Tab-separated table of C-alpha atoms in Angstrom:
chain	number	residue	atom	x	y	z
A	1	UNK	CA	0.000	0.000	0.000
A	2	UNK	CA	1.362	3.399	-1.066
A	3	UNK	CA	0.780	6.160	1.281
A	4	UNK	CA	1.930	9.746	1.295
A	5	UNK	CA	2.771	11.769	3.991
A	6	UNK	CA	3.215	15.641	3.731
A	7	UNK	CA	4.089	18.762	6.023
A	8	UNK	CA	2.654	22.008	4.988
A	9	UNK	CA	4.661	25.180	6.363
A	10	UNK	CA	2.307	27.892	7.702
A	11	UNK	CA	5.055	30.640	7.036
A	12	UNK	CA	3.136	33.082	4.971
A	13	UNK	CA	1.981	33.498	1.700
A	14	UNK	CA	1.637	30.784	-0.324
A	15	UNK	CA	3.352	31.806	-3.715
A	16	UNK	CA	3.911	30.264	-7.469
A	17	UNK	CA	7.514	28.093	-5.988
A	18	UNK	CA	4.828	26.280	-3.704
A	19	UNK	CA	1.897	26.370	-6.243
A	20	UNK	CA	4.131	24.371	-9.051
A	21	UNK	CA	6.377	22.857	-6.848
A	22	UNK	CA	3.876	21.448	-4.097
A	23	UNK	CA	0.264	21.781	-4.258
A	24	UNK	CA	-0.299	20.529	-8.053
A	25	UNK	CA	1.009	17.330	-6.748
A	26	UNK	CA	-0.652	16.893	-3.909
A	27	UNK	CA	-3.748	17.184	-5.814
A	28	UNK	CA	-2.395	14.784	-8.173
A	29	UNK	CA	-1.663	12.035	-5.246
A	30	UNK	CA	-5.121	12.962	-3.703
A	31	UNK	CA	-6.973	11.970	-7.227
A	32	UNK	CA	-4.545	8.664	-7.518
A	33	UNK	CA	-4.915	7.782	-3.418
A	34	UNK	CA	-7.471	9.320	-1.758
A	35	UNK	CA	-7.153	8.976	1.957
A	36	UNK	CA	-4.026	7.419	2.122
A	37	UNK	CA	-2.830	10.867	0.790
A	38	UNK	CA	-2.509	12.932	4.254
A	39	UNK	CA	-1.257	16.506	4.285
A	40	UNK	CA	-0.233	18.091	7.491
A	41	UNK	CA	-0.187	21.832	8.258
A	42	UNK	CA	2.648	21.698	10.773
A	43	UNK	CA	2.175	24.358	13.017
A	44	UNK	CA	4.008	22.735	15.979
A	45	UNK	CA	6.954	23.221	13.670
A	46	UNK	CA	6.638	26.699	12.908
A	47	UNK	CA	6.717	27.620	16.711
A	48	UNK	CA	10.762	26.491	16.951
A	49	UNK	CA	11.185	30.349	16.253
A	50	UNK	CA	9.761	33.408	17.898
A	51	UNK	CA	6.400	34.118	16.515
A	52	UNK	CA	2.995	36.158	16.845
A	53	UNK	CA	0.416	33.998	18.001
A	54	UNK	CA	-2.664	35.304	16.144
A	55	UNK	CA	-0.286	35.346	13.499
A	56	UNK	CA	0.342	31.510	13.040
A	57	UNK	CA	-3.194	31.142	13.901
A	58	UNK	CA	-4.056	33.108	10.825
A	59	UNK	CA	-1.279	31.815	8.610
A	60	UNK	CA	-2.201	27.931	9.538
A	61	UNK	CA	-6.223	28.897	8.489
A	62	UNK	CA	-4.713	30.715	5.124
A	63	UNK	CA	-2.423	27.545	4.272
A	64	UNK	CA	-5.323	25.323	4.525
A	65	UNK	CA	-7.036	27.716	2.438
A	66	UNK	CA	-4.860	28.125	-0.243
A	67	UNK	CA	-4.449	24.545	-0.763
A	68	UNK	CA	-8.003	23.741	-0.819
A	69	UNK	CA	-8.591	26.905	-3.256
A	70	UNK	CA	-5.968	24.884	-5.735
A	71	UNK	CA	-7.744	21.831	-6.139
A	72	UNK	CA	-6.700	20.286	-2.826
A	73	UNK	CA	-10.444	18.091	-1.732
A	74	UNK	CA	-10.654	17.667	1.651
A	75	UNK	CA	-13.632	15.526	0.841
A	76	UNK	CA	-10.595	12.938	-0.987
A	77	UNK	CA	-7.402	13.184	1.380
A	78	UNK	CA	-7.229	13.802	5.016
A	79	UNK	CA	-6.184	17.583	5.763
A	80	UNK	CA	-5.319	18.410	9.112
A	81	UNK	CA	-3.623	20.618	11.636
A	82	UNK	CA	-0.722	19.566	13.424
A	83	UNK	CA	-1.422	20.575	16.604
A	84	UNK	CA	-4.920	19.004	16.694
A	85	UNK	CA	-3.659	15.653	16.538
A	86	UNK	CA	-1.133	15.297	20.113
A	87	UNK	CA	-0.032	11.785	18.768
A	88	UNK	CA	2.717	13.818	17.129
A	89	UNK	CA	4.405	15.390	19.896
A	90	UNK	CA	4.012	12.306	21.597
A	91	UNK	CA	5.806	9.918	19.087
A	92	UNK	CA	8.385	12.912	18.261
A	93	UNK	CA	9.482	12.436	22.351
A	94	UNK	CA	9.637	8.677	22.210
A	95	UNK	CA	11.897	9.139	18.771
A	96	UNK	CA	14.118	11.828	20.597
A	97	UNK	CA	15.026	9.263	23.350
A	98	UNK	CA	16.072	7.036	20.883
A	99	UNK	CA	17.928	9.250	18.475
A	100	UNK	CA	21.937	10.096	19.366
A	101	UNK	CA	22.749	13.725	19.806
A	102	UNK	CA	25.014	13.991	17.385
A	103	UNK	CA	22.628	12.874	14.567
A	104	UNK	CA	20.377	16.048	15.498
A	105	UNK	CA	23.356	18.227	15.245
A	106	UNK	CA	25.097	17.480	12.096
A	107	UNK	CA	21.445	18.450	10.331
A	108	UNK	CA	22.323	20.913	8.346
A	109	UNK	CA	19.703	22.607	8.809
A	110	UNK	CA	20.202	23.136	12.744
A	111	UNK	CA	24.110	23.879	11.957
A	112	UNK	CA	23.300	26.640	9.985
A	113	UNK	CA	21.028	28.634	12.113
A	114	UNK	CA	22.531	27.567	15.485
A	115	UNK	CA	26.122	29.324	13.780
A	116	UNK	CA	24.409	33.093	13.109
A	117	UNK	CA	22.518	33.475	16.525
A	118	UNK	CA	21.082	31.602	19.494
A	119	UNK	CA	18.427	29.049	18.404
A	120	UNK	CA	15.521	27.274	20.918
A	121	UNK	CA	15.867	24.110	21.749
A	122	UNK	CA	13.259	23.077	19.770
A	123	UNK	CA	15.214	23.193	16.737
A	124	UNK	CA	17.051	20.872	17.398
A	125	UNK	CA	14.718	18.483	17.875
A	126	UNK	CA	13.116	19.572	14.678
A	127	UNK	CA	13.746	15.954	13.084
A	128	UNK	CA	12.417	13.928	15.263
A	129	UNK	CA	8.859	15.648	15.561
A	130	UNK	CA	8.833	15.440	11.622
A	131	UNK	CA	9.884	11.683	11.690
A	132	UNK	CA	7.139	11.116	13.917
A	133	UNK	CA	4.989	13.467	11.745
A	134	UNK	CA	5.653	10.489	8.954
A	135	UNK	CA	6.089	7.272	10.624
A	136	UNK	CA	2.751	8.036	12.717
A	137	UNK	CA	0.604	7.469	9.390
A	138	UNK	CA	3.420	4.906	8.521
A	139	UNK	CA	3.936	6.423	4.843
A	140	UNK	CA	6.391	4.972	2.931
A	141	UNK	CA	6.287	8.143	0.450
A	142	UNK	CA	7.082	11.755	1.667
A	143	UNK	CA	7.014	14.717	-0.991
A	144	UNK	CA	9.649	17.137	-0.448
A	145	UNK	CA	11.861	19.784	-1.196
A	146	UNK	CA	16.150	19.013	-1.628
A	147	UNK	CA	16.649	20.744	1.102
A	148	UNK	CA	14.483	18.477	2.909
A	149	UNK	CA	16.401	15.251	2.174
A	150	UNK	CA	18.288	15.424	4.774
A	151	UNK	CA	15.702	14.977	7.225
A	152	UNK	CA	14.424	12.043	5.395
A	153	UNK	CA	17.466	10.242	5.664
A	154	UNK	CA	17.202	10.730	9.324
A	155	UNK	CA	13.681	9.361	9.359
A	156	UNK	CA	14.922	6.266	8.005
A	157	UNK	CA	17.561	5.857	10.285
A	158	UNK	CA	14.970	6.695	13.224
A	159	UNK	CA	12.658	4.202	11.939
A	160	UNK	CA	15.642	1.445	11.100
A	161	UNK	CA	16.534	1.751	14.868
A	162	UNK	CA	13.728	1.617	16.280
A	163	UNK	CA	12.540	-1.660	14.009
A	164	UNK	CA	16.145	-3.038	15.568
A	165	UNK	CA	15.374	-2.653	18.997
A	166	UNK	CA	11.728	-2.924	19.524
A	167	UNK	CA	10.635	-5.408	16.554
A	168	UNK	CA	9.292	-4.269	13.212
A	169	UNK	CA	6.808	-1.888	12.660
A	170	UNK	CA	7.880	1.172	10.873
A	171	UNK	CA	8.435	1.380	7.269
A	172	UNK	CA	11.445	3.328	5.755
A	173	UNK	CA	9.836	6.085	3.655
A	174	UNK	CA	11.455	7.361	0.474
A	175	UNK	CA	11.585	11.610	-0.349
A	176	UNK	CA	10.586	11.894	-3.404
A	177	UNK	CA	10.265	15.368	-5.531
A	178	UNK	CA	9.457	16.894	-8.831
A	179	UNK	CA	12.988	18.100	-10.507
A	180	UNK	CA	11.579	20.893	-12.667
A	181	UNK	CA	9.310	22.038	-10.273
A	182	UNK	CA	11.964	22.747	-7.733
A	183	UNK	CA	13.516	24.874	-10.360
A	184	UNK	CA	10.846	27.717	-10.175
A	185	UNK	CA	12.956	30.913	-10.229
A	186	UNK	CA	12.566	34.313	-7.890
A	187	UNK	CA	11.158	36.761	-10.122
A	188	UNK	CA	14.872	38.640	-9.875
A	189	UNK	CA	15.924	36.465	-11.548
A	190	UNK	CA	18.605	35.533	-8.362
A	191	UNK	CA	17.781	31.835	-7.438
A	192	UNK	CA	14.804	30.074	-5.864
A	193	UNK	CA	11.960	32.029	-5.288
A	194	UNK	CA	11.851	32.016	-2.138
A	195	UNK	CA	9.890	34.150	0.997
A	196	UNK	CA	13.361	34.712	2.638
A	197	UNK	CA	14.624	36.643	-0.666
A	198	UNK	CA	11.185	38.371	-0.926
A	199	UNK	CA	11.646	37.225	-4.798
A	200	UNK	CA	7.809	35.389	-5.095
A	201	UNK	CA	4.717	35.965	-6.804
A	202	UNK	CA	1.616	35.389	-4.547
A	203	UNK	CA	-1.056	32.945	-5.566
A	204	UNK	CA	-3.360	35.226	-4.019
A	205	UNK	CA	-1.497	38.399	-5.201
A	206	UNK	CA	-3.563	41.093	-6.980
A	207	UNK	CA	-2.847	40.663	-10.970
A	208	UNK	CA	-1.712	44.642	-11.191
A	209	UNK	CA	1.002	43.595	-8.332
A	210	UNK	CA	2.233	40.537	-10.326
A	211	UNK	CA	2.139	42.311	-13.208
A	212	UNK	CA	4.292	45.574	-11.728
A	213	UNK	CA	6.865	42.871	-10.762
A	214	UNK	CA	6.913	41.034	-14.300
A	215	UNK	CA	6.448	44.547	-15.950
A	216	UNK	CA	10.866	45.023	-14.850
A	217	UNK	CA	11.846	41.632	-14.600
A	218	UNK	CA	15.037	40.615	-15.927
A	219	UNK	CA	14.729	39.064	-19.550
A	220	UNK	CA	17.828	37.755	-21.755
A	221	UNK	CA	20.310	40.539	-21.161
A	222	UNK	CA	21.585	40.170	-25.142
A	223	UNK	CA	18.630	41.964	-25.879
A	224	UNK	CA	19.093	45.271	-25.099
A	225	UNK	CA	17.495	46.869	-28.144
A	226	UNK	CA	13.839	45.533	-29.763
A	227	UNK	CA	15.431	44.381	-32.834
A	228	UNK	CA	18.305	42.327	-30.693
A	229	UNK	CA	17.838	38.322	-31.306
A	230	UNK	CA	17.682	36.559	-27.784
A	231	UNK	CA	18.238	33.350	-26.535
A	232	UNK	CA	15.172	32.175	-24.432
A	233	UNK	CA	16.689	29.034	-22.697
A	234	UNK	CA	18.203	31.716	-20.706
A	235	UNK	CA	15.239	34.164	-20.056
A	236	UNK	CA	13.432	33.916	-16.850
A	237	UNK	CA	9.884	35.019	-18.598
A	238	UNK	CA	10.243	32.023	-20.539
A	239	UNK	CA	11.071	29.759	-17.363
A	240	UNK	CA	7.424	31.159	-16.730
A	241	UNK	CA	5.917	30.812	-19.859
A	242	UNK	CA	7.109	27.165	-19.265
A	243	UNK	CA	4.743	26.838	-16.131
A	244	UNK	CA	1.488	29.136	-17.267
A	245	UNK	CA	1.876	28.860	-21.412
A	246	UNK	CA	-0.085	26.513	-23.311
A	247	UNK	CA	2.183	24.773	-26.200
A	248	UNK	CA	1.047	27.237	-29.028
A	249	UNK	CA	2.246	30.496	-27.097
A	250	UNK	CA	5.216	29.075	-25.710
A	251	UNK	CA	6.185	28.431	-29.315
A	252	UNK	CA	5.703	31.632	-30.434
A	253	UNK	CA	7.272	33.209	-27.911
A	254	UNK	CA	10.356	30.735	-28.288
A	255	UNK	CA	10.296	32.082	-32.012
A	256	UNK	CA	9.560	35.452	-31.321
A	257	UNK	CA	12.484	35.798	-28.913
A	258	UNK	CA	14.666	34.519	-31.218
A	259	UNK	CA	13.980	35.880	-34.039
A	260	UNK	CA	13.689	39.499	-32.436
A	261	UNK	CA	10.023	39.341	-34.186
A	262	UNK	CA	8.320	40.626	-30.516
A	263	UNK	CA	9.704	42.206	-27.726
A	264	UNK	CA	10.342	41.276	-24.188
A	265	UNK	CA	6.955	43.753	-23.222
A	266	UNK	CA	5.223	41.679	-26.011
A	267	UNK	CA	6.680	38.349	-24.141
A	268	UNK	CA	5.338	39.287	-21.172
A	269	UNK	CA	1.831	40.491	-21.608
A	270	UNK	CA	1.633	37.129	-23.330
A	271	UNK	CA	2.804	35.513	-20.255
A	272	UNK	CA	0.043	37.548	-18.364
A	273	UNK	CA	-2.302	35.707	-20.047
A	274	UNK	CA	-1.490	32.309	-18.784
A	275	UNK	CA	-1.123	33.963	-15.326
A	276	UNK	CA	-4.539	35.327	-15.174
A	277	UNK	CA	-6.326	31.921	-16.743
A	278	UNK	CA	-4.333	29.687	-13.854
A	279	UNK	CA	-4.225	32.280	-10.719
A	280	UNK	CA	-7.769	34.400	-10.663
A	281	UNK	CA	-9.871	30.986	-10.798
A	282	UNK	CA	-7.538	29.958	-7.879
A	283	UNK	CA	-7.961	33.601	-6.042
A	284	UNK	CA	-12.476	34.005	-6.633
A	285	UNK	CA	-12.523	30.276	-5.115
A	286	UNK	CA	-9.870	31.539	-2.050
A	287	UNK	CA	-12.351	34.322	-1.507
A	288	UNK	CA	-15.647	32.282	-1.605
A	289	UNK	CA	-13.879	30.745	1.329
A	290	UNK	CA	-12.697	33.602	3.397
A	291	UNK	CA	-16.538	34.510	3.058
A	292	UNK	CA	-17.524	30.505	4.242
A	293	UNK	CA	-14.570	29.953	6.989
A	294	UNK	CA	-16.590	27.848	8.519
A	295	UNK	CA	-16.012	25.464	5.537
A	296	UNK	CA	-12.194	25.012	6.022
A	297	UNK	CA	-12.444	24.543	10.404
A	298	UNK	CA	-14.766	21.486	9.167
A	299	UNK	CA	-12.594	20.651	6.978
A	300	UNK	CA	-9.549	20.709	9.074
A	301	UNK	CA	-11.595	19.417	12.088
A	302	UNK	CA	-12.754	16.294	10.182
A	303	UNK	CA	-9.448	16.069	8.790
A	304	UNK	CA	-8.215	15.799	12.360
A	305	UNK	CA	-10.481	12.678	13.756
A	306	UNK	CA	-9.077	10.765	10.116
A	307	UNK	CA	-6.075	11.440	11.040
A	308	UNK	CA	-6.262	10.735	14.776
A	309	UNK	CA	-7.843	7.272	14.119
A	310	UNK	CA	-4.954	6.248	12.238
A	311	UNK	CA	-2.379	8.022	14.979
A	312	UNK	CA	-3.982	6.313	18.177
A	313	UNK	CA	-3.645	3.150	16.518
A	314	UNK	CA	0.485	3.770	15.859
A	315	UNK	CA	0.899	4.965	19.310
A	316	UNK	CA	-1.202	2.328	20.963
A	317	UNK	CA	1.124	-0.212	19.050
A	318	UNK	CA	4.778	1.998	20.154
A	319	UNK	CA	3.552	1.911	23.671
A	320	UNK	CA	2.795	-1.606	23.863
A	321	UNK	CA	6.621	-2.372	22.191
A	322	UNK	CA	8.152	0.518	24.928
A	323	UNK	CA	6.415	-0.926	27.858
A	324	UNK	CA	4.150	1.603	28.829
A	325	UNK	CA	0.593	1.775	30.152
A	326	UNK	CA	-1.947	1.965	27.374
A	327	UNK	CA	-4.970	4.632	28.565
């Protein structure tokens, strides 16, 4: 049995990187596995740095949101929030007494941040909540990001151990990850777009403010005049075209921009097009929900009892192998 396990960062807004990169996908393994596709908005992770409350209260309703504006059925998988589920804090302490210090410190991750400034403990023991975030549902699949990978590994280890010592029960899940996706570029044109680099184009983002930020993005920088040839393997608004184009415009802008027979302005209102037919459906349906809130807390609260049958299940099985009293 294939199931898929997935953490959803509540860390704000949900942008084009994520929309590509994540979401499609999910809605993809939703259609293929129904249920057995579980998606997680981790909001127990996203307090291992200072934060406003009402804030990640707020952001963990609008990533929910987002999601279920894109396609993701609630009605198909099991959407949840973290914290409404306490299995997961639970397993990630029974994995962190059987996980070496020195694993949780050579995460990359932890090294990285720990080296600028004082971190919270809870960083460190990032990996072991998110193994237990996985090997609660017992997926064997987790989509994620290459930065991510890391943390998988560890999860396998974490599982392999505690298989070792306590008898089987866990299986080893596999990262897995679309390679083009994770290629969606900042709209600077300088790397990953990414919140950090304030690079992104919203989901929700008004049209006029994605098109203000297109409007001076960086094209092929051989074309400097109108009548300059380009080259649009290297052009970011064709990396775009890529993901919003249909096949007809993206070969006439590949033409085009080689040929010098339309301009980069030209390339991008065309672009625009493809934005507005993918994003605004996505953006009326996020607003038909901020009107019916009440439709994604039932969601996420019936989400929550799916997700907690199959969690008190695990745990009832990890205490029995540990020793402990079962309620």
């Amino acid at each position: 049995m294939k199931r898929v396990f997935s953490g959803i960062q509540p860390t704000g807004e949900i942008h084009i990187g994520n929309y590509f990169g994540a979401i499609l996908n999910y809605v993809k393994l939703g259609e293929e596995l129904g249920k057995n596709s579980i998606y997680c908005i981790v909001d127990h992770h996203a307090i291992t740095i200072p934060h406003e409350p009402e804030l990640l209260r707020k952001r963990t309703f609008d990533a929910a949101l987002v999601n279920m504006a894109a396609g993701l059925d609630p009605n198909k998988v099991i959407l949840f929030a973290q914290s409404d589920v306490r299995e997961h804090t639970e397993l990630g302490w029974v994995f962190a007494t059987q996980t070496p210090l020195g694993d949780l410190e050579r995460m990359t991750q932890f090294k990285d941040k720990s080296s600028q400034h004082s971190v919270l403990a809870g960083l460190l023991m990032y990996p072991t909540l998110m193994a237990a975030d996985i090997l609660l549902y017992k997926a064997n699949t987790v989509p994620v990001g290459e930065d991510q990978v890391q943390h998988i590994e560890l999860t396998r280890e974490i599982a392999r151990r505690f298989n070792h010592r306590f008898g089987e029960m866990f299986p080893e899940p596999l990262a897995v990850h679309n390679k083009d996706a994770l290629r969606v570029p900042g709209v600077d044109g300088q790397g990953k777009m990414s919140k950090s680099k304030g690079n992104t184009l919203g989901v929700l983002e008004e049209i006029d403010s994605i098109w203000q930020k297109l409007r001076v993005a960086p094209t092929d920088p051989a074309r400097v005049r109108r009548t300059d040839p380009g080259n649009p393997e290297v052009c970011l608004i064709f990396d775009y075209h890529k993901l919003f184009s249909d096949l007809e415009t993206i070969q006439i802008v590949d033409a085009g921009c080689r040929s010098a027979g339309i301009g980069c302005i030209d390339c991008k209102k065309l672009l625009m097009k493809g934005v507005e037919q993918t994003l605004v459906p996505i953006q009326q349906r996020a607003q038909e929900l901020y009107n019916s809130p009440d439709t994604v807390k039932d969601a996420l609260h019936r989400g929550a009892r799916e997700a907690r049958e199959i969690a008190q299940q695990t745990m009832q099985e990890v205490r029995d192998r540990l020793g402990l009293l079962n309620p």
